Coordinates of C-alpha atoms in Angstrom, one line a residue:
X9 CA 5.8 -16.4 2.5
X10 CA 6.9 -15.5 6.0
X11 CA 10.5 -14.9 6.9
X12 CA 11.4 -17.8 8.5
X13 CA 15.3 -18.7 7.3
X14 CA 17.6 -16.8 9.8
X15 CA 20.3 -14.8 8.0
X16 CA 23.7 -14.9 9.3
X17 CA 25.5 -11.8 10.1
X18 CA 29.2 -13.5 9.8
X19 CA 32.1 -11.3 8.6
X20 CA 33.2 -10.6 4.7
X21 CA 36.5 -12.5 6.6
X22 CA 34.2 -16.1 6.7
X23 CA 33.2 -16.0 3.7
X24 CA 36.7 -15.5 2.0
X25 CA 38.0 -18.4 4.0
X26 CA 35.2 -20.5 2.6
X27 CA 36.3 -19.5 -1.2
X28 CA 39.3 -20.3 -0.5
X29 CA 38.0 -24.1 -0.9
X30 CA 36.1 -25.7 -3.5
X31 CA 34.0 -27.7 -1.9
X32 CA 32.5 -24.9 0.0
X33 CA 31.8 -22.1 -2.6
X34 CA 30.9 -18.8 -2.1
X35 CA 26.8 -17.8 -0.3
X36 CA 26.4 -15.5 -3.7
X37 CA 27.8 -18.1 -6.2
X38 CA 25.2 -20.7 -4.7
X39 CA 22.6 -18.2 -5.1
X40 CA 23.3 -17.1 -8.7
X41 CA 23.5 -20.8 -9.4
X42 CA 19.6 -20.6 -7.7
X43 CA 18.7 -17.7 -9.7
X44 CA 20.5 -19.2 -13.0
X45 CA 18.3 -22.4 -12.5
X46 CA 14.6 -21.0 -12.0
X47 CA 15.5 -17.7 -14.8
X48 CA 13.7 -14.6 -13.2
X49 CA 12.6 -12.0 -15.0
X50 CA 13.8 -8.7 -13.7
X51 CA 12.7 -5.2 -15.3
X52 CA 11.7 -1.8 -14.0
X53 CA 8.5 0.1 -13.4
X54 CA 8.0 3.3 -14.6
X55 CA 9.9 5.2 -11.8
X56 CA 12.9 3.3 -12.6
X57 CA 12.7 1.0 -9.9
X58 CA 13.9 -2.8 -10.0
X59 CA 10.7 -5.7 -10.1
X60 CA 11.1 -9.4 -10.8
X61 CA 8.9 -11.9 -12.0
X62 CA 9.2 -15.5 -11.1
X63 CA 7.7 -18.8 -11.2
X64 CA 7.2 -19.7 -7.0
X65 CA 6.2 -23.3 -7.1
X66 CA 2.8 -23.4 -9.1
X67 CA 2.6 -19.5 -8.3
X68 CA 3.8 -16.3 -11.4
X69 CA 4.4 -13.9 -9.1
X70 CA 5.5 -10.4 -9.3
X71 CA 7.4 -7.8 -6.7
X72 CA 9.4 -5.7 -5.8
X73 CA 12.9 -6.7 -6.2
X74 CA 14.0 -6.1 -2.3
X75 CA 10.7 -7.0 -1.2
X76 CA 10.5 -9.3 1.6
X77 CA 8.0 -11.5 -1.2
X78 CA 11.1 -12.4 -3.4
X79 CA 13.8 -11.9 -0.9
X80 CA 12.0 -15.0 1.3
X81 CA 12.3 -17.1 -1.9
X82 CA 15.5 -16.8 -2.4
X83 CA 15.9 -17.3 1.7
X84 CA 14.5 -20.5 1.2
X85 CA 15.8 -22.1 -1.8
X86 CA 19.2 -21.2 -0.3
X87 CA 18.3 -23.0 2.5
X88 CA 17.0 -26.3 0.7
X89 CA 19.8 -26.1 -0.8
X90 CA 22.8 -26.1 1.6
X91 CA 20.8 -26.8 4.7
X92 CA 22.0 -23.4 6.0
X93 CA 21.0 -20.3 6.5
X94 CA 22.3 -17.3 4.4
X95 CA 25.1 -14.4 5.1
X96 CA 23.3 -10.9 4.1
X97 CA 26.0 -9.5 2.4
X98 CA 25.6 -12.5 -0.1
X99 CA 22.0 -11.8 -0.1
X100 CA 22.4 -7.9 -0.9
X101 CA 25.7 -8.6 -3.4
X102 CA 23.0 -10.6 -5.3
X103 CA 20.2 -8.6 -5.1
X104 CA 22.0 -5.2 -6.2
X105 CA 23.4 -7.6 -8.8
X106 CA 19.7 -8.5 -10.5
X107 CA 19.0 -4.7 -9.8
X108 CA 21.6 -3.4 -12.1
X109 CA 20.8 -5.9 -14.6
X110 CA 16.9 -4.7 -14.5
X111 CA 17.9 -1.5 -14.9
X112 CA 20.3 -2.4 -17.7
X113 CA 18.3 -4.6 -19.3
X114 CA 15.9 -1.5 -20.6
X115 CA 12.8 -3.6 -20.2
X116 CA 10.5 -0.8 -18.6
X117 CA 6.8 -1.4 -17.7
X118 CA 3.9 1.0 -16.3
X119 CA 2.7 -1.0 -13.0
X120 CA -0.7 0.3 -10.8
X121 CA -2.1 -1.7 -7.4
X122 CA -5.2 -3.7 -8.3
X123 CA -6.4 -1.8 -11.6
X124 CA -3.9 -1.0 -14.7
X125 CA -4.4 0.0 -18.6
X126 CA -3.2 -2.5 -21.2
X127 CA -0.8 -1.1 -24.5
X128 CA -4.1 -2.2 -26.3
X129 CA -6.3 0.0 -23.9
X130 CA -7.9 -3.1 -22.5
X131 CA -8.5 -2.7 -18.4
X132 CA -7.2 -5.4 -16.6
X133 CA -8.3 -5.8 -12.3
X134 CA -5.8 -8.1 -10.6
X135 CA -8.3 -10.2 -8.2
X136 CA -4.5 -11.2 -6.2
X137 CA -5.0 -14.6 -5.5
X138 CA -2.7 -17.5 -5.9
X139 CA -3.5 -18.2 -9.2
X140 CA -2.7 -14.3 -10.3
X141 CA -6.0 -14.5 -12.0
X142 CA -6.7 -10.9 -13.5
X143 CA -10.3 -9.5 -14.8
X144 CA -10.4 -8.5 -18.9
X145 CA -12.6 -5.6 -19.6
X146 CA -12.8 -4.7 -23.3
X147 CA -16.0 -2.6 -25.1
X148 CA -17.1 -5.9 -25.7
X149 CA -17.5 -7.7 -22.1
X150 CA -15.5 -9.1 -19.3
X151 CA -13.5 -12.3 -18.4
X152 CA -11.4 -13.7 -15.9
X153 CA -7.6 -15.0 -17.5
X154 CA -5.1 -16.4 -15.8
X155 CA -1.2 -14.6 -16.0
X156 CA 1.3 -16.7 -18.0
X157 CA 5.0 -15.8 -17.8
X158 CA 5.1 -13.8 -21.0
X159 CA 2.5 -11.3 -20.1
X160 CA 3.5 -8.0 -19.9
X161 CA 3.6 -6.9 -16.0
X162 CA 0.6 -4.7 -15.3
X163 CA 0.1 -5.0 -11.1
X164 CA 2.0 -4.6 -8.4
X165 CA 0.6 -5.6 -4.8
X166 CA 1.2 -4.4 -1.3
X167 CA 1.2 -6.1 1.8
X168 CA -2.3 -5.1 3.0
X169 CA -3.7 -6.3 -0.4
X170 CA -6.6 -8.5 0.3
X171 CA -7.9 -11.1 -2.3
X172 CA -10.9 -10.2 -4.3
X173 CA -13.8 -12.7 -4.7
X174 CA -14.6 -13.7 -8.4
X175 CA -17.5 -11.6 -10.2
X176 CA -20.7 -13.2 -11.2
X177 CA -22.7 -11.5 -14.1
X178 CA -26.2 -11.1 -14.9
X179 CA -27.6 -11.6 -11.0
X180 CA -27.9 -7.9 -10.1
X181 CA -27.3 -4.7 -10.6
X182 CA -25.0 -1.6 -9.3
X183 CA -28.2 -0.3 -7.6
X184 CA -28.2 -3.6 -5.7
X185 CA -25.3 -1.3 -3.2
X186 CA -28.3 0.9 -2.3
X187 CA -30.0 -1.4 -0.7
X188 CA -27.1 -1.1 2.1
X189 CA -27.0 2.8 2.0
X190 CA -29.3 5.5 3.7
X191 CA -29.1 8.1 0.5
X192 CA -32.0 10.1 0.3
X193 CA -31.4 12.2 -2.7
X194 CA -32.1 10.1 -5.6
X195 CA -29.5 12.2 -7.7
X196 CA -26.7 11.6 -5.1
X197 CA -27.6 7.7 -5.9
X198 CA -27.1 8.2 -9.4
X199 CA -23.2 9.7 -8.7
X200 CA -22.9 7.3 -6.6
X201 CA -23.4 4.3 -9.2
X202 CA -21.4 6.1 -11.7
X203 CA -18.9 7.0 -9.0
X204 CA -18.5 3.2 -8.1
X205 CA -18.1 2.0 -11.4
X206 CA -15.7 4.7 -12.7
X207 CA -13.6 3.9 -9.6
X208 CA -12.3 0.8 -12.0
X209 CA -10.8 3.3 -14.2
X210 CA -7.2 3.9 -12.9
X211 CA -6.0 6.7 -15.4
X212 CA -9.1 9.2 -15.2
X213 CA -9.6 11.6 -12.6
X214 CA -12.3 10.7 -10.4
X215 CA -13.6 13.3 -7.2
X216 CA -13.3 12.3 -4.0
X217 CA -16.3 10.8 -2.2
X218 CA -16.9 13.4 0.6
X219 CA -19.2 11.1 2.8
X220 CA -20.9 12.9 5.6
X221 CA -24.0 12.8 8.0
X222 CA -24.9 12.5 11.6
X223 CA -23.5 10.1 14.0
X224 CA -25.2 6.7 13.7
X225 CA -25.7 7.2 9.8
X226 CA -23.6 4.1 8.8
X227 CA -20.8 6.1 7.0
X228 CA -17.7 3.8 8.5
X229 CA -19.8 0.9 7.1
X230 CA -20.3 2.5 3.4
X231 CA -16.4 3.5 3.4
X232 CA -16.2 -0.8 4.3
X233 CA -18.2 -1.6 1.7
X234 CA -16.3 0.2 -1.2
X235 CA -13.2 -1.0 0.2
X236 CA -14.5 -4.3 -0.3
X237 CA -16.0 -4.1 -3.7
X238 CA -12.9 -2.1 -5.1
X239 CA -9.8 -2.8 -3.7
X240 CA -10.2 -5.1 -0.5
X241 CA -7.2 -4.5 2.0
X242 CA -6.4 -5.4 5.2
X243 CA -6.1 -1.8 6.5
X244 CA -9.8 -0.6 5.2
X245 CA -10.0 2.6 7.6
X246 CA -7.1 5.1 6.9
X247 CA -6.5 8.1 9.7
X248 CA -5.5 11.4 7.8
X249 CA -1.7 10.6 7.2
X250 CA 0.9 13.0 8.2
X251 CA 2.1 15.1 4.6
X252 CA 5.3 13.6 4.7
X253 CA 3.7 10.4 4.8
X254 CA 0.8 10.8 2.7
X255 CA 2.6 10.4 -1.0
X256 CA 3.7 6.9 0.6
X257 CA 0.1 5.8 1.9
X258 CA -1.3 7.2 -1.4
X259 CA 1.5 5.0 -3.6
X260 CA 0.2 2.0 -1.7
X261 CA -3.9 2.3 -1.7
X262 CA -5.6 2.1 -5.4
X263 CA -8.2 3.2 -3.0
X264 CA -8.0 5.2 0.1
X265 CA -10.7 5.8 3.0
X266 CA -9.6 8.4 5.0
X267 CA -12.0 7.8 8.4
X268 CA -13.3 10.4 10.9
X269 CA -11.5 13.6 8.8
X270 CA -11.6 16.6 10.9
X271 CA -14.8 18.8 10.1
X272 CA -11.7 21.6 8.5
X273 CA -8.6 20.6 7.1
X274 CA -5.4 22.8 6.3
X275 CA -4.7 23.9 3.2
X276 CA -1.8 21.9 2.6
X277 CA -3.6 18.6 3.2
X278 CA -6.5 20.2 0.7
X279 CA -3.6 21.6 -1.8
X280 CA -2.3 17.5 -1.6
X281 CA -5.9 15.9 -2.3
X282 CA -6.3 18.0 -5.2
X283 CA -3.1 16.1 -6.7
X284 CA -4.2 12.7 -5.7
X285 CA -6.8 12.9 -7.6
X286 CA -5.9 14.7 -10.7
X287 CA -2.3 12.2 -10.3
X288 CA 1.1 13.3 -9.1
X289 CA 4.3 12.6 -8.3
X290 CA 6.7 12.7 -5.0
X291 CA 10.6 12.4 -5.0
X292 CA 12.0 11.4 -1.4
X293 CA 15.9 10.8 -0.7
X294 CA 16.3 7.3 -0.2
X295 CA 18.9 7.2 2.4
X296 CA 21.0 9.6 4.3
X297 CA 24.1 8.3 3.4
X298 CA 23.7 8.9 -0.2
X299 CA 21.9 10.4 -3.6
X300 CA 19.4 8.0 -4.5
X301 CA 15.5 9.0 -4.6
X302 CA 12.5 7.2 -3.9
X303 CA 9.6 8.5 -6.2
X304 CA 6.0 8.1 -5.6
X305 CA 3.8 8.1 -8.7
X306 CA 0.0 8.3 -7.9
X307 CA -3.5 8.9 -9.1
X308 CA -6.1 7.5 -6.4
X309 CA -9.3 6.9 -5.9
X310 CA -10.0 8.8 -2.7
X311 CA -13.0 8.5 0.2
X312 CA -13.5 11.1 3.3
X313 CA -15.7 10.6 5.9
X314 CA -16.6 13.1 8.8
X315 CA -19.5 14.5 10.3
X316 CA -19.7 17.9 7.9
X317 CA -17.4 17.1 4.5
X318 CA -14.6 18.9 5.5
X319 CA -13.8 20.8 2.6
X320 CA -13.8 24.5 2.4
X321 CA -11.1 25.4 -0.2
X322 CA -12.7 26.0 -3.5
X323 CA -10.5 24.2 -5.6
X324 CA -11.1 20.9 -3.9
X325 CA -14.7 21.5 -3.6
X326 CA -14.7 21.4 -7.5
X327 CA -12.8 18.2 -7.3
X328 CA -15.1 16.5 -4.5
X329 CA -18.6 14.4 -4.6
X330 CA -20.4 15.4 -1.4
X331 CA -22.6 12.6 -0.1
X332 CA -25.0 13.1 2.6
X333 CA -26.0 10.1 4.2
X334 CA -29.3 10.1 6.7
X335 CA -29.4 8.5 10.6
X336 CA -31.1 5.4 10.8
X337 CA -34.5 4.8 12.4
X338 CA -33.6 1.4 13.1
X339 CA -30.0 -0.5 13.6
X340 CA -28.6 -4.3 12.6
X341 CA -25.5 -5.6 13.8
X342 CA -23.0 -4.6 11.6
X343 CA -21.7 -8.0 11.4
X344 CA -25.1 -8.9 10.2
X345 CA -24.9 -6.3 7.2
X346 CA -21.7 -7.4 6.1
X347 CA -22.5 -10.7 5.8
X348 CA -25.6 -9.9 4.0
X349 CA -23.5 -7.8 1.8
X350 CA -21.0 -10.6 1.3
X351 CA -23.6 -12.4 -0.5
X352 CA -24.6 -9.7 -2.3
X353 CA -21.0 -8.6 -3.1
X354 CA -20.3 -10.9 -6.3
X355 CA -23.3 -10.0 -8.3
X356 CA -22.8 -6.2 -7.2
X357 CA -19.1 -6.3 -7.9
X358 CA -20.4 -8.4 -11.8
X359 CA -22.3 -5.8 -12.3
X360 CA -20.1 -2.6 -12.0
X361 CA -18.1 -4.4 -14.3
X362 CA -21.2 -4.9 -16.8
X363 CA -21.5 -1.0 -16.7
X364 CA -17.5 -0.4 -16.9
X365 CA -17.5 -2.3 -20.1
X366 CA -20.5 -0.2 -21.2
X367 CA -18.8 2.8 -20.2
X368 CA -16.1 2.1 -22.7
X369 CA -17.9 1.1 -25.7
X370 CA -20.1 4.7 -24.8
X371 CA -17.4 6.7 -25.1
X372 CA -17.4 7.7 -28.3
X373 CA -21.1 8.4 -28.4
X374 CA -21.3 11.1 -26.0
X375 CA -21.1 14.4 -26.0
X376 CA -18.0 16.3 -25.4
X377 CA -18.9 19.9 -25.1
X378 CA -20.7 21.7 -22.0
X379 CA -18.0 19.9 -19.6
X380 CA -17.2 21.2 -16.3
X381 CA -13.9 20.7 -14.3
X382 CA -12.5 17.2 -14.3
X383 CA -13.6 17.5 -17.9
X384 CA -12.8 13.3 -18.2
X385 CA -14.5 12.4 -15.5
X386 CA -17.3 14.6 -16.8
X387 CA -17.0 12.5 -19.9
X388 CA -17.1 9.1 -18.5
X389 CA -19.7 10.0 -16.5
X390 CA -22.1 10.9 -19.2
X391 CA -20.8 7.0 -21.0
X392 CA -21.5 5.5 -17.4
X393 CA -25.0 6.9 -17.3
X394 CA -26.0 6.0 -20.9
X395 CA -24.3 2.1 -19.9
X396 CA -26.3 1.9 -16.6
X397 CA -29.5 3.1 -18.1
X398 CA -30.1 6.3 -16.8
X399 CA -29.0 9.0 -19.8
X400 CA -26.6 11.7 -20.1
X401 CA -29.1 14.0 -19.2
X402 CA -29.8 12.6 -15.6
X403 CA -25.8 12.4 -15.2
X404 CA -25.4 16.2 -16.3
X405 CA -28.2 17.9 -14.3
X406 CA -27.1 15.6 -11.2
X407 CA -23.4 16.5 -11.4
X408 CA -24.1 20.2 -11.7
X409 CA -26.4 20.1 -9.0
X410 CA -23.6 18.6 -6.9
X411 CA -21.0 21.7 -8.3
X412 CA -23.2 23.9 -6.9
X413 CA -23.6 22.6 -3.6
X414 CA -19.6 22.6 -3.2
X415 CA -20.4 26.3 -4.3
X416 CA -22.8 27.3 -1.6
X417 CA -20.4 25.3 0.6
X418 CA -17.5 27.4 -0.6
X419 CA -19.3 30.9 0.1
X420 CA -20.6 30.2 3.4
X421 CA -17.5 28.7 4.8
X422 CA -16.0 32.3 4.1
X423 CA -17.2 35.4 6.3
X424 CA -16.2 37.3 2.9
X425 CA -18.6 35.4 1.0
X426 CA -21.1 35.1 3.0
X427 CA -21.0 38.6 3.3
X428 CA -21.0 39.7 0.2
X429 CA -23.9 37.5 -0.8
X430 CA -26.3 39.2 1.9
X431 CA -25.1 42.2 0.7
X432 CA -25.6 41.5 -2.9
X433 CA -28.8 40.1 -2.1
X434 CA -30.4 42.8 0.0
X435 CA -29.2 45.3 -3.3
X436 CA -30.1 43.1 -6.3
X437 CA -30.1 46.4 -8.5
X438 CA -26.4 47.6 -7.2
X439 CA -23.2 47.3 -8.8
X440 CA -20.4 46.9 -6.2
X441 CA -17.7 49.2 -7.9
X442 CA -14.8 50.5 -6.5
X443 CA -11.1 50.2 -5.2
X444 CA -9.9 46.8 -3.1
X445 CA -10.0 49.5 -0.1
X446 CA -13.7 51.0 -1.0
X447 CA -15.2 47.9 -1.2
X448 CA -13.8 46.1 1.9
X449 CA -14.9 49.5 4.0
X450 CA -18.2 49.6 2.6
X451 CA -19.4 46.0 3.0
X452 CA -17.6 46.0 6.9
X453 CA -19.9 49.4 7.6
X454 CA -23.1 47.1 6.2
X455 CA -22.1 44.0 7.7
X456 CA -21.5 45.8 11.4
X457 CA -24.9 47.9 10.6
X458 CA -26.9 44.3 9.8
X459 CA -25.3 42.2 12.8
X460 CA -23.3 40.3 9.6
X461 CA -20.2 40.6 11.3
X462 CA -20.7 41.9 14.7
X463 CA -19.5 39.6 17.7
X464 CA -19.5 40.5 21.7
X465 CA -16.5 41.5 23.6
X466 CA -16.7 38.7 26.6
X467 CA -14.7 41.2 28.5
X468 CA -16.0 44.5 27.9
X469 CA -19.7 43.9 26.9
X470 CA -19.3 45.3 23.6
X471 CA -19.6 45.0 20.0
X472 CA -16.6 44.8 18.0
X473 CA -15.8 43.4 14.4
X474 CA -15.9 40.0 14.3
X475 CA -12.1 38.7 14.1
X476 CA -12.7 36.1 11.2
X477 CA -13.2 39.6 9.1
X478 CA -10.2 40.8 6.7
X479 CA -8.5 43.4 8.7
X480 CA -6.9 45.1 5.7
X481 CA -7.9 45.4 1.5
X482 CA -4.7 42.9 1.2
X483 CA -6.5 40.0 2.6
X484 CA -9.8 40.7 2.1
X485 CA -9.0 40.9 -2.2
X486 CA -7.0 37.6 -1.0
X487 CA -10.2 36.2 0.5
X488 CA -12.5 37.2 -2.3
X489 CA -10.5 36.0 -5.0
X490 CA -10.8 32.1 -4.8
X491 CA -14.5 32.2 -4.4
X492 CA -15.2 34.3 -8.2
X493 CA -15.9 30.9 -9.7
X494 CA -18.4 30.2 -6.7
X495 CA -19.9 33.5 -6.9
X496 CA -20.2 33.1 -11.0
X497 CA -22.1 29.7 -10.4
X498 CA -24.8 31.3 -8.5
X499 CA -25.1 34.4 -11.0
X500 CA -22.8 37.1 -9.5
X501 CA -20.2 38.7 -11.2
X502 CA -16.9 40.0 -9.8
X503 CA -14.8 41.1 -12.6
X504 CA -11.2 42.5 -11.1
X505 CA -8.4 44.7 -12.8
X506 CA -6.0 47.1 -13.0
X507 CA -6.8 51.0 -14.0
X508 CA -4.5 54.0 -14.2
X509 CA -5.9 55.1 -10.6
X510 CA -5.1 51.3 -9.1
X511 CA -6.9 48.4 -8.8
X512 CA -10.5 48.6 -9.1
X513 CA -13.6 45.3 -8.5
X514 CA -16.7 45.6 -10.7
X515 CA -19.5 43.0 -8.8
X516 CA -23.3 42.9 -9.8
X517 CA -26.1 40.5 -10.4
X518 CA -26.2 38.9 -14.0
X519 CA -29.2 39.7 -15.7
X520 CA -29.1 37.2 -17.8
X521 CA -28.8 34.1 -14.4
X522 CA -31.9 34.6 -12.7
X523 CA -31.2 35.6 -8.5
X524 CA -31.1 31.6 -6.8
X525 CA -30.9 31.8 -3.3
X526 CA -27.4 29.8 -2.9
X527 CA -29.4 27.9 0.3
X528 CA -32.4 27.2 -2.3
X529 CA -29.8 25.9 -5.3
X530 CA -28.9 22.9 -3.8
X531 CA -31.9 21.3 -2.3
X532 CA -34.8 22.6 -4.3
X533 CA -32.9 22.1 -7.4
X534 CA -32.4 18.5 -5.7
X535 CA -35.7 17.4 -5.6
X536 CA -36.1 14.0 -8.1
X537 CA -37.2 15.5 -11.4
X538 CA -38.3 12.7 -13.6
X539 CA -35.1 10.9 -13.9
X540 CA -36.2 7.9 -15.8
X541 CA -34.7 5.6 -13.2
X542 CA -37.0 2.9 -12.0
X543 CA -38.2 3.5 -7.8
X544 CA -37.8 -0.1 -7.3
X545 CA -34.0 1.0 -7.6
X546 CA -33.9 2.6 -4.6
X547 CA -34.0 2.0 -1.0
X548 CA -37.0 3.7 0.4
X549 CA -36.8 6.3 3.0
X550 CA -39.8 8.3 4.6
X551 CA -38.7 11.6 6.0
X552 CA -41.6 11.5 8.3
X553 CA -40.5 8.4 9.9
X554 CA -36.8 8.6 9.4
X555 CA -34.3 5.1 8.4
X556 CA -34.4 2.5 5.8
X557 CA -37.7 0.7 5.0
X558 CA -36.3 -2.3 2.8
X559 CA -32.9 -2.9 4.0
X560 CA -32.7 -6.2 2.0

C-alpha cells in the first residue's frame, strides 16, 4: 500500500486543546479505538524485535511493526475514519505502545525471508502473493496452503520481494535448468542440481556458487535464473556491498547474487562470506541518541559471479562451489531466453521441490561418515543425489573433485605455494626439514636458481626477487600455514612444531597418496566417469565447435 495519507506535523500544544473537548478526542485514542476494533496480533521475532499480524481487507499479512506496510494501514483507516490526516506523534505514541506490548506479551517466533523451518520440522516457502499462500514440504510430498490467522508466523518479507509463480509437478525435471546453461563438466551439473534444490533448505550451510567464465558465457543470465526460481526480487543483481552494509543486504536476501565480483577480494569481505554461509549474527546501534541495537541474524544462500571466481583464501575456497561456465558459439536475445525459461520455470521450480521432499525422507538412509567440511551440507547432498537419481557415490566423487580444485586454486594463488609445489615436485624423494628461517632461504635460493621467483628490475635491467615473495621467516611461516590443508589434499605433508632449538617444519611426499599433478587433479579427475546419469539430461556441447547444441 503506498503512503498516500499526509501526516500532520502540528504541535503536542494542538492536540491538548483538542482533548480538552469531547467531541474531538485525542489522534491516539481514535487510533487505539482502530487497533481495538480489527485486534492485531503483535509478537517478536527471534532478535527481539516487534512484528504484527493483521487481517488487511481479505489480506493476513505480516510485518514489521514500524514498517511502512502496517504503518500505511493504520494511515488509512485513521483517515476513513475522521476524514483527516494523522499527527505523527499520535502515530509513534501508538506504535511504541503495540511495541512494548509485543515485547511484553512473551510471544516469540523464529522468522526467515521466503524459506523457514516449522516446530514440526516441516519446510514451509512463502510464494508472497496476496493470498499469503505458502508451499508444505514434508518427507511425504508437497502442497500449497493458504495462512489462517492462527498460524504460527514463519516469513517475513522485504520490499524487493517479488511474488513467486505456483509449482506444477510431474512435467519436468531439475535437469530441465540445463537446458539454459553452458556447463560442460557433467559433475559440475550434478552440484549444480543438488546445489539448486538444497538452496530451499534455510537452516543448512550451503557453499557459495562461485560462477565464472569468459565474457559472453551467459553468467548474469544464470545468476537471473536462480534468482527467479529461488527467491524472485526486484533487485536480482547485487554489487559487492560495503562491510558496514553487508550484514544489512545479507538480513534482507534469502538469496544474494553478488554480480561482476572483482577477480581478488580482501580478506575481510572473504572472512564475512565465510559467516554468511555457515550463519551469523551482527549488532548495530540503532540511533545516536541512545542504547538500542539493531541485530542482524543471517544464514544465506550466496552467488558470485566474475570472470576468474575470485576466491583465494583457503577457508572460503572450502566453503565455495566453483562453476565454470563455457562462451557461447551462438547468441539469443536474452529476452528470448527468459521468456522461454518462464515457461519452463513452473515445472523446473515443481520439480526441485519433488527432489527437496526426497531429500528429506533420504536423510536417514545415508551415510554419515567420510564427510568433508560443511559436513551438513555434505550430508544433504549425498540425500539429494539418492532423491534426484543419481547416488551417493556420483555426489561424493563430484564434490571432492570440486574440493580439490579450490585446492589447486588455493596453492597457485600463493607464490609460497606455488613454490613449494615445484620444489617438492622436482625432489619427490626429499624431506623439506628444517627451521622457519632454513626453509624460507632454501626454497628462495631454488626459486631464484629456476626463474620461480625471479622478476626484472624495469629500471636497472636486472634480476631481483620477485616482491610478492616473503621477505622474512615471519611471513613466509604466515603464508604457508593456511595452505597445509591444500597441500595435504594433494598428498604433501607439512607437519610444524616446536623443539628445544625453536621451531622446526617437517614437509615430504606421502607415500601412501600417490604424486597428482595439482594442474592434472582437477580436470583429468573431471572427466565423466560412468555416472549413471542419463546424456539426454544434459545440454550438449562439442568442444570442437564450441556453444550449446540444443538450447530448448
Amino acid at each position: 500500500m503506498s503512503n498516500t495519507f499526509p501526516i500532520s506535523n502540528d504541535d503536542d500544544s494542538e492536540d491538548d486543546e483538542r482533548g480538552k473537548d469531547n467531541r474531538h478526542p485525542k489522534d491516539e485514542d481514535i487510533l487505539l479505538d482502530i487497533v481495538g476494533d480489527h485486534e492485531p496480533y503483535v509478537f517478536v521475532d527471534q532478535t527481539n524485535y516487534p512484528f504484527v499480524k493483521w487481517i488487511d481487507g481479505d489480506q493476513i499479512r505480516t510485518a514489521d511493526l514500524k514498517e511502512f506496510a502496517f504503518v500505511d494501514w493504520l494511515r488509512e483507516m485513521f483517515y476513513q475514519r475522521t476524514d483527516r490526516p494523522v499527527h505523527k506523534s499520535a502515530l509513534d505514541l501508538v506504535l511504541d505502545q503495540l511495541a512494548s506490548q509485543a515485547r511484553r506479551a512473551k510471544r516469540k517466533f523464529h522468522l526467515e525471508p521466503r524459506m523457514a523451518r516449522g516446530a514440526d520440522g516441516v519446510l514451509y516457502y512463502s510464494l508472497n502473493n496476496d493470498k499469503q499462500e505458502s508451499v508444505r514440504i514434508d518427507r511425504q510430498s508437497w502442497n500449497i496452503v493458504e495462512q489462517t490467522f492462527s498460524a504460527t508466523p514463519l516469513h517475513r518479507t522485504y520490499s524487493h520481494m517479488k511474488e513467486q509463480i505456483k509449482p506444477i509437478a510431474g512435467l519436468g525435471g531439475v535437469k530441465d535448468i540445463l537446458q539454459f546453461v553452458n556447463i560442460k563438466n557433467s559433475e559440475d551439473q550434478l552440484l549444480f542440481q543438488v546445489w539448486l534444490v538444497l538452496g530451499l533448505i534455510p537452516d543448512v550451510p550451503r557453499p557459495i556458487l562461485a560462477v565464472h567464465g569468459a565474457q559472453g558465457s551467459g553468467k548474469s543470465c544464470l545468476g537471473d535464473m536462480i534468482v527467479s526460481l529461488i527467491d524472485p526480487s526486484l533487485t536480482p543483481r547485487l554489487t559487492a556491498p560495503k562491510l558496514d552494509q553487508a550484514p544489512m543486504v545479507h538480513q534482507k536476501h534469502y538469496l544474494a547474487v553478488i554480480d561482476n565480483l572483482p577477480d581478488s577480494y580482501g580478506g575481510e569481505y572473504s572472512d564475512f562470506l565465510c559467516r554468511v554461509v555457515t550463519g551469523d549474527s551482527h549488532e548495530k546501534r540503532q540511533l545516536y541518541t541512545d542504547s538500542d541495537s539493531i541485530i542482524y541474524s543471517y544464514k544465506r544462500l550466496v552467488v558470485t559471479n566474475g570472470l576468474n571466481s575470485g576466491a583465494t583464501r583457503s577457508d572460503l575456497l572450502d566453503r565455495q562451489f566453483s562453476l565454470e561456465l563455457y562462451r557461447l558459439d551462438e547468441y539469443i536475445e536474452e529476452r528470448e531466453l527468459m521468456a522461454e525459461f518462464e515457461k519452463r520455470k513452473p515445472a523446473i521450480f515443481g520439480a526441485m521441490l519433488d527432489g527437496l521432499s526426497g531429500t528429506l525422507r533420504h536423510l536417514d538412509t545415508v551415510s554419515k561418515s567420510n564427510l568433508t567440511r560443511l559436513a551438513d551440507w555434505h550430508i544433504h547432498g549425498r540425500a539429494c543425489a539418492q532423491a534426484l537419481g543419481y547416488g551417493v557415490e556420483a555426489f561424493d566423487r563430484a564434490w571432492k573433485n570440486n574440493l580439490l580444485r579450490q585446492n589447486r586454486h588455493a596453492i597457485e594463488s600463493s607464490i609460497v605455494g606455488r613454490v613449494l609445489h615445484e620444489y617438492m615436485k622436482a625432489n619427490p624423494e626429499k624431506e623439506l626439514t628444517g627451521t622457519p628461517t632454513g626453509i624460507w632461504q632454501e626454497l628462495q635460493v631454488w626459486g631464484m636458481a629456476n626463474e620461480h621467483i625471479k622478476s626484472r628490475d624495469t629500471i636497472e635491467g636486472r634480476f631481483v626477487t620477485d616482491k610478492n615473495w616473503p621477505d622474512s621467516p615471519q611471513v613466509f611461516s604466515n603464508k604457508l600455514l593456511p595452505l597445509i590443508a591444500d597441500f595435504d589434499a594433494i598428498g604433501i605433508r607439512i607437519i610444524h612444531g616446536r623443539a628445544t632449538a625453536g621451531r622446526y617444519w617437517e614437509i615430504h611426499w606421502d607415500s601412501e597418496i600417490p604424486i597428482v599433478e595439482v594442474s592434472e587433479a582437477s580436470e583429468a579427475s573431471l572427466e565423466a566417469e560412468d555416472l549413471s546419469i542419463d546424456a539426454d539430461a544434459f545440454v550438449t556441447y562439442d568442444a570442437s565447435d564450441g556453444g550449446l547444441k540444443r538450447l530448448f
